[in-house]
C-alpha positions as a Python dict, from the first residue, in 0.01 Angstrom:
ca = {
    (1, 'M'): (0, 0, 0),
    (2, 'A'): (-324, -102, -184),
    (3, 'Q'): (-303, 223, -393),
    (4, 'Q'): (59, 142, -487),
    (5, 'Q'): (-52, -201, -606),
    (6, 'A'): (-347, -82, -818),
    (7, 'R'): (-304, -156, -1185),
    (8, 'H'): (-407, 71, -1466),
    (9, 'R'): (-510, -114, -1791),
    (10, 'I'): (-361, 53, -2098),
    (11, 'G'): (-464, 47, -2463),
    (12, 'I'): (-213, 185, -2714),
    (13, 'L'): (-360, 357, -3022),
    (14, 'G'): (-109, 323, -3308),
    (15, 'A'): (132, 47, -3388),
    (16, 'G'): (398, 241, -3557),
    (17, 'N'): (771, 286, -3513),
    (18, 'I'): (775, 367, -3140),
    (19, 'F'): (506, 124, -3026),
    (20, 'G'): (772, -132, -2897),
    (21, 'R'): (944, 153, -2702),
    (22, 'Y'): (624, 225, -2511),
    (23, 'V'): (538, -142, -2436),
    (24, 'E'): (896, -198, -2304),
    (25, 'G'): (895, 129, -2097),
    (26, 'L'): (534, 69, -1957),
    (27, 'R'): (632, -279, -1849),
    (28, 'T'): (888, -143, -1606),
    (29, 'V'): (614, 11, -1407),
    (30, 'P'): (422, -260, -1199),
    (31, 'E'): (99, -53, -1176),
    (32, 'L'): (64, -34, -1548),
    (33, 'E'): (-56, -316, -1782),
    (34, 'V'): (-75, -312, -2159),
    (35, 'V'): (-387, -498, -2261),
    (36, 'R'): (-477, -388, -2615),
    (37, 'V'): (-326, -233, -2926),
    (38, 'A'): (-526, -68, -3198),
    (39, 'D'): (-426, 71, -3537),
    (40, 'V'): (-603, 200, -3860),
    (41, 'D'): (-451, -111, -4016),
    (42, 'P'): (-592, -403, -3807),
    (43, 'A'): (-321, -637, -3952),
    (44, 'R'): (-46, -420, -3819),
    (45, 'A'): (-223, -425, -3478),
    (46, 'R'): (-229, -794, -3486),
    (47, 'A'): (137, -834, -3571),
    (48, 'A'): (232, -586, -3300),
    (49, 'A'): (26, -767, -3048),
    (50, 'A'): (188, -1098, -3142),
    (51, 'E'): (538, -961, -3136),
    (52, 'H'): (502, -793, -2788),
    (53, 'A'): (259, -1039, -2627),
    (54, 'V'): (-28, -798, -2594),
    (55, 'P'): (-355, -1003, -2538),
    (56, 'A'): (-596, -790, -2759),
    (57, 'W'): (-582, -609, -3086),
    (58, 'G'): (-807, -444, -3330),
    (59, 'D'): (-913, -95, -3468),
    (60, 'G'): (-960, 233, -3288),
    (61, 'E'): (-1346, 189, -3226),
    (62, 'E'): (-1282, -152, -3059),
    (63, 'L'): (-1020, 13, -2831),
    (64, 'L'): (-1268, 285, -2728),
    (65, 'A'): (-1549, 40, -2669),
    (66, 'D'): (-1318, -173, -2441),
    (67, 'D'): (-1446, -109, -2095),
    (68, 'S'): (-1148, -282, -1935),
    (69, 'V'): (-911, -4, -2084),
    (70, 'G'): (-885, 296, -1853),
    (71, 'I'): (-592, 485, -2013),
    (72, 'V'): (-544, 534, -2388),
    (73, 'V'): (-187, 602, -2505),
    (74, 'N'): (-217, 777, -2832),
    (75, 'I'): (93, 746, -3061),
    (76, 'T'): (-77, 825, -3390),
    (77, 'P'): (100, 1082, -3631),
    (78, 'P'): (44, 1447, -3517),
    (79, 'Q'): (-217, 1541, -3778),
    (80, 'F'): (-454, 1279, -3614),
    (81, 'H'): (-390, 1381, -3252),
    (82, 'A'): (-681, 1624, -3205),
    (83, 'K'): (-953, 1391, -3356),
    (84, 'T'): (-836, 1082, -3187),
    (85, 'V'): (-770, 1240, -2847),
    (86, 'I'): (-1118, 1405, -2846),
    (87, 'A'): (-1285, 1076, -2929),
    (88, 'A'): (-1107, 886, -2654),
    (89, 'L'): (-1201, 1168, -2401),
    (90, 'E'): (-1554, 1149, -2507),
    (91, 'A'): (-1542, 781, -2453),
    (92, 'G'): (-1456, 845, -2089),
    (93, 'K'): (-1088, 732, -2126),
    (94, 'H'): (-805, 908, -1959),
    (95, 'V'): (-559, 994, -2247),
    (96, 'Y'): (-184, 1028, -2280),
    (97, 'V'): (-84, 1155, -2635),
    (98, 'E'): (251, 1167, -2788),
    (99, 'K'): (399, 1523, -2875),
    (100, 'P'): (279, 1767, -2981),
    (101, 'L'): (-58, 1775, -2818),
    (102, 'A'): (-210, 1857, -3162),
    (103, 'A'): (-67, 1960, -3492),
    (104, 'T'): (-158, 2328, -3427),
    (105, 'V'): (-240, 2548, -3139),
    (106, 'A'): (-601, 2599, -3284),
    (107, 'E'): (-660, 2219, -3272),
    (108, 'A'): (-493, 2199, -2930),
    (109, 'R'): (-743, 2452, -2791),
    (110, 'E'): (-1029, 2212, -2920),
    (111, 'V'): (-854, 1930, -2738),
    (112, 'L'): (-833, 2133, -2417),
    (113, 'D'): (-1207, 2230, -2448),
    (114, 'A'): (-1294, 1860, -2488),
    (115, 'A'): (-1095, 1768, -2181),
    (116, 'G'): (-1273, 2044, -1988),
    (117, 'R'): (-1615, 1904, -2065),
    (118, 'G'): (-1543, 1574, -1888),
    (119, 'T'): (-1372, 1417, -1591),
    (120, 'A'): (-1098, 1222, -1768),
    (121, 'L'): (-745, 1345, -1734),
    (122, 'L'): (-514, 1433, -2040),
    (123, 'G'): (-152, 1413, -2038),
    (124, 'S'): (97, 1464, -2323),
    (125, 'A'): (453, 1400, -2413),
    (126, 'P'): (729, 1500, -2393),
    (127, 'D'): (777, 1341, -2056),
    (128, 'T'): (1153, 1317, -2064),
    (129, 'F'): (1174, 1615, -1833),
    (130, 'L'): (1051, 1375, -1566),
    (131, 'G'): (1369, 1171, -1597),
    (132, 'S'): (1672, 1197, -1368),
    (133, 'A'): (1867, 1446, -1589),
    (134, 'V'): (1619, 1732, -1597),
    (135, 'Q'): (1500, 1666, -1237),
    (136, 'T'): (1863, 1682, -1128),
    (137, 'A'): (1912, 2021, -1312),
    (138, 'R'): (1586, 2149, -1167),
    (139, 'H'): (1711, 2053, -822),
    (140, 'A'): (2026, 2235, -866),
    (141, 'I'): (1846, 2544, -977),
    (142, 'D'): (1599, 2522, -694),
    (143, 'T'): (1875, 2488, -437),
    (144, 'R'): (2053, 2794, -609),
    (145, 'R'): (2365, 2602, -698),
    (146, 'I'): (2401, 2852, -994),
    (147, 'G'): (2262, 3152, -812),
    (148, 'E'): (1993, 3344, -993),
    (149, 'P'): (1931, 3209, -1352),
    (150, 'V'): (1998, 3462, -1613),
    (151, 'G'): (2018, 3296, -1955),
    (152, 'A'): (2003, 2961, -2139),
    (153, 'T'): (2092, 2790, -2469),
    (154, 'A'): (1937, 2514, -2646),
    (155, 'F'): (2055, 2342, -2979),
    (156, 'V'): (1858, 2091, -3167),
    (157, 'R'): (2071, 1902, -3421),
    (158, 'S'): (1939, 1702, -3704),
    (159, 'S'): (1786, 1361, -3622),
    (160, 'R'): (1894, 1249, -3981),
    (161, 'S'): (1547, 1075, -3990),
    (162, 'E'): (1599, 1002, -4360),
    (163, 'T'): (1882, 768, -4280),
    (164, 'W'): (1702, 542, -4026),
    (165, 'H'): (1317, 586, -4079),
    (166, 'P'): (1161, 394, -4365),
    (167, 'D'): (906, 660, -4421),
    (168, 'P'): (1021, 1007, -4285),
    (169, 'R'): (749, 1215, -4459),
    (170, 'A'): (597, 1307, -4107),
    (171, 'F'): (926, 1468, -4008),
    (172, 'Y'): (906, 1712, -4298),
    (173, 'G'): (519, 1763, -4316),
    (174, 'P'): (261, 1955, -4107),
    (175, 'G'): (335, 1905, -3751),
    (176, 'G'): (704, 1803, -3810),
    (177, 'G'): (1013, 1972, -3876),
    (178, 'P'): (1290, 2033, -3599),
    (179, 'V'): (1070, 2274, -3411),
    (180, 'L'): (770, 2058, -3353),
    (181, 'D'): (958, 1721, -3381),
    (182, 'M'): (1249, 1770, -3150),
    (183, 'G'): (1175, 2123, -3007),
    (184, 'P'): (913, 1992, -2749),
    (185, 'Y'): (1183, 1799, -2559),
    (186, 'Y'): (1406, 2105, -2529),
    (187, 'L'): (1118, 2343, -2445),
    (188, 'A'): (982, 2114, -2188),
    (189, 'A'): (1322, 2080, -2021),
    (190, 'L'): (1352, 2470, -2006),
    (191, 'V'): (999, 2535, -1899),
    (192, 'N'): (1041, 2278, -1622),
    (193, 'C'): (1363, 2434, -1508),
    (194, 'L'): (1282, 2814, -1570),
    (195, 'G'): (922, 2836, -1585),
    (196, 'P'): (691, 2953, -1873),
    (197, 'V'): (784, 3167, -2162),
    (198, 'A'): (635, 3522, -2209),
    (199, 'Q'): (775, 3633, -2552),
    (200, 'V'): (931, 3486, -2864),
    (201, 'S'): (1131, 3632, -3144),
    (202, 'A'): (1238, 3403, -3436),
    (203, 'A'): (1350, 3353, -3795),
    (204, 'T'): (1300, 3038, -3983),
    (205, 'R'): (1367, 2887, -4324),
    (206, 'V'): (1388, 2575, -4550),
    (207, 'G'): (1727, 2426, -4609),
    (208, 'A'): (1728, 2155, -4869),
    (209, 'P'): (1377, 2157, -5018),
    (210, 'V'): (1398, 1779, -5106),
    (211, 'R'): (1565, 1513, -4877),
    (212, 'R'): (1705, 1180, -5024),
    (213, 'V'): (1596, 878, -4809),
    (214, 'T'): (1865, 618, -4751),
    (215, 'S'): (1719, 427, -4465),
    (216, 'P'): (1699, 40, -4484),
    (217, 'G'): (1364, -86, -4598),
    (218, 'R'): (1260, 257, -4723),
    (219, 'V'): (920, 299, -4891),
    (220, 'L'): (1016, 596, -5098),
    (221, 'D'): (1346, 758, -5230),
    (222, 'E'): (1290, 1120, -5148),
    (223, 'V'): (1075, 1354, -4930),
    (224, 'T'): (962, 1699, -5035),
    (225, 'V'): (993, 1940, -4747),
    (226, 'E'): (675, 2133, -4639),
    (227, 'V'): (783, 2296, -4317),
    (228, 'P'): (1093, 2516, -4206),
    (229, 'T'): (1389, 2288, -4124),
    (230, 'H'): (1614, 2567, -3970),
    (231, 'A'): (1504, 2792, -3695),
    (232, 'S'): (1663, 3047, -3459),
    (233, 'A'): (1477, 3218, -3177),
    (234, 'T'): (1517, 3425, -2860),
    (235, 'L'): (1283, 3334, -2570),
    (236, 'T'): (1203, 3570, -2296),
    (237, 'F'): (1089, 3377, -1997),
    (238, 'A'): (837, 3537, -1750),
    (239, 'S'): (1108, 3509, -1486),
    (240, 'G'): (1325, 3737, -1686),
    (241, 'V'): (1558, 3470, -1815),
    (242, 'I'): (1664, 3503, -2176),
    (243, 'G'): (1696, 3183, -2384),
    (244, 'T'): (1861, 3146, -2727),
    (245, 'T'): (1765, 2842, -2939),
    (246, 'L'): (1869, 2689, -3263),
    (247, 'M'): (1652, 2409, -3411),
    (248, 'S'): (1761, 2252, -3729),
    (249, 'F'): (1746, 1945, -3951),
    (250, 'D'): (2028, 2111, -4151),
    (251, 'V'): (2292, 2085, -3874),
    (252, 'W'): (2431, 1742, -3907),
    (253, 'D'): (2774, 1813, -3753),
    (254, 'T'): (2846, 2037, -3463),
    (255, 'E'): (3030, 2088, -3127),
    (256, 'L'): (2741, 2293, -2976),
    (257, 'P'): (2604, 2176, -2641),
    (258, 'R'): (2259, 2044, -2603),
    (259, 'I'): (2133, 2268, -2322),
    (260, 'E'): (2316, 2525, -2089),
    (261, 'I'): (2179, 2729, -1823),
    (262, 'Y'): (2365, 3024, -1695),
    (263, 'G'): (2332, 3180, -1349),
    (264, 'T'): (2486, 3463, -1144),
    (265, 'E'): (2714, 3193, -978),
    (266, 'G'): (2764, 2921, -1217),
    (267, 'T'): (2663, 2717, -1530),
    (268, 'L'): (2469, 2390, -1574),
    (269, 'A'): (2508, 2163, -1867),
    (270, 'L'): (2233, 1915, -1956),
    (271, 'P'): (2246, 1605, -2174),
    (272, 'N'): (2020, 1531, -2468),
    (273, 'P'): (1669, 1604, -2349),
    (274, 'N'): (1524, 1342, -2588),
    (275, 'F'): (1650, 1084, -2332),
    (276, 'F'): (1540, 1056, -1957),
    (277, 'D'): (1893, 1022, -1806),
    (278, 'G'): (2250, 1124, -1848),
    (279, 'D'): (2520, 1339, -1684),
    (280, 'V'): (2428, 1687, -1556),
    (281, 'R'): (2739, 1890, -1507),
    (282, 'L'): (2785, 2195, -1278),
    (283, 'K'): (3067, 2451, -1291),
    (284, 'R'): (3041, 2737, -1044),
    (285, 'H'): (3236, 3049, -1087),
    (286, 'G'): (3600, 3000, -969),
    (287, 'D'): (3578, 2614, -1004),
    (288, 'A'): (3867, 2457, -1194),
    (289, 'D'): (3663, 2165, -1328),
    (290, 'W'): (3301, 2055, -1405),
    (291, 'E'): (3126, 1853, -1134),
    (292, 'V'): (2899, 1568, -1250),
    (293, 'L'): (2594, 1586, -1020),
    (294, 'T'): (2454, 1283, -847),
    (295, 'P'): (2107, 1204, -995),
    (296, 'V'): (1836, 1317, -749),
    (297, 'T'): (1576, 1056, -880),
    (298, 'A'): (1615, 702, -1004),
    (299, 'L'): (1725, 626, -1360),
    (300, 'F'): (1446, 515, -1598),
    (301, 'G'): (1699, 316, -1798),
    (302, 'A'): (2077, 252, -1810),
    (303, 'V'): (2259, 542, -1977),
    (304, 'D'): (2413, 482, -2320),
    (305, 'T'): (2204, 166, -2372),
    (306, 'P'): (1900, 103, -2585),
    (307, 'E'): (1702, 147, -2263),
    (308, 'Q'): (1723, 515, -2311),
    (309, 'H'): (1493, 491, -2606),
    (310, 'R'): (1203, 342, -2420),
    (311, 'R'): (903, 564, -2329),
    (312, 'G'): (630, 561, -2069),
    (313, 'L'): (727, 772, -1769),
    (314, 'G'): (455, 1025, -1864),
    (315, 'V'): (188, 748, -1864),
    (316, 'A'): (292, 652, -1519),
    (317, 'D'): (266, 1022, -1427),
    (318, 'L'): (-84, 1029, -1559),
    (319, 'A'): (-176, 710, -1380),
    (320, 'G'): (-41, 872, -1048),
    (321, 'A'): (-265, 1172, -1119),
    (322, 'V'): (-556, 950, -1155),
    (323, 'D'): (-470, 826, -809),
    (324, 'G'): (-450, 1174, -678),
    (325, 'E'): (-73, 1250, -716),
    (326, 'P'): (61, 1565, -890),
    (327, 'H'): (4, 1560, -1264),
    (328, 'R'): (328, 1707, -1416),
    (329, 'A'): (310, 1622, -1785),
    (330, 'N'): (-22, 1778, -1814),
    (331, 'A'): (-208, 1925, -2106),
    (332, 'Q'): (-168, 2287, -2004),
    (333, 'F'): (197, 2237, -1979),
    (334, 'A'): (193, 2068, -2326),
    (335, 'F'): (-21, 2337, -2474),
    (336, 'H'): (204, 2610, -2351),
    (337, 'T'): (522, 2443, -2500),
    (338, 'L'): (326, 2387, -2837),
    (339, 'E'): (214, 2767, -2843),
    (340, 'V'): (586, 2876, -2791),
    (341, 'L'): (703, 2668, -3071),
    (342, 'E'): (428, 2759, -3308),
    (343, 'S'): (512, 3117, -3238),
    (344, 'F'): (840, 3060, -3412),
    (345, 'E'): (676, 3065, -3748),
    (346, 'T'): (434, 3348, -3650),
    (347, 'S'): (728, 3564, -3566),
    (348, 'Q'): (907, 3493, -3892),
    (349, 'R'): (583, 3541, -4114),
    (350, 'E'): (470, 3869, -3933),
    (351, 'N'): (817, 3997, -3849),
    (352, 'R'): (749, 4075, -3493),
    (353, 'F'): (794, 3969, -3128),
    (354, 'V'): (509, 3734, -3024),
    (355, 'A'): (360, 3770, -2683),
    (356, 'L'): (239, 3425, -2558),
    (357, 'R'): (-130, 3408, -2470),
    (358, 'S'): (-92, 3102, -2265),
    (359, 'S'): (111, 3028, -1948),
    (360, 'C'): (141, 2718, -1721),
    (361, 'D'): (248, 2625, -1378),
    (362, 'R'): (601, 2507, -1333),
    (363, 'P'): (553, 2129, -1281),
    (364, 'A'): (608, 1996, -927),
    (365, 'P'): (951, 1833, -891),
    (366, 'R'): (955, 1461, -858),
    (367, 'P'): (1042, 1323, -509),
    (368, 'T'): (1412, 1302, -465),
    (369, 'L'): (1590, 987, -347),
}
């Protein structure tokens, strides 16, 4: 019981658009306490601390020097992930970083090397595969409700970031695009359910090269695209399952599913993996109708409400690992998903199948209800 009541003190690096979502989500976990916020702009950190009742604020150096902070949650833009994660690890902090683990696989290897030199743990988003939806799908696969998995499809639709984000340049610059922005949620769900990927073949392109920004409070009127915005790939999993993916910021209207997994005895349909919860549907061969499966783990937030936008389950996963529990959203898992996604552009550029150099363990399932 004492271990369950232990509190982990959290410092959040970055006071940007998703800061409030993390604070809200972390406050649902009694063992976690947000005690500091840091930002390159101390005024923004101060405003975020005041808005969300966080007791301390300042810059990144002050955060790393704060001995009361045990876990750093890094929500800086992707191009800063490698440098800031390494600095936090070298300061002896456990680190949970937003996706992707780093802007490139080469930088991510440097991050893994830094983690290997110390004793601090490193976790990374996406963590939505820890939610009830993907865990329920995983349970259905493990209990052979669809028989032997054969294939899967995953379709990323445009997030339309230029219509709601005041400065969407990060979505269209290095470390962004549909593959690295939304793709990690889909790949994490697939790897959790089906295991690691062995081979990738892909084609990518840029759709509209300039995007008009229409969001309220926008800080610029248009964005120049620097990364591919439409990608299609075939993934061959080490298990033999074949996945077909479409990841695009150019698909605004569609009737395609989010994720489907096909087995020898049935099909699973999964909801948007950017959220933790939602209906998982099963239709076995010969069934007249789809069955909505009962969630096997507790919901992180009420479905179809703003609660689904909050974040933090992966931080709780990291805190549990510090206390000796399984670490599911771990760095090797995040590295493998990043290498798979970066391989899309390698396959396009070099016109070849790409064999993955990395692998990872299929994460342990969360305990069921």
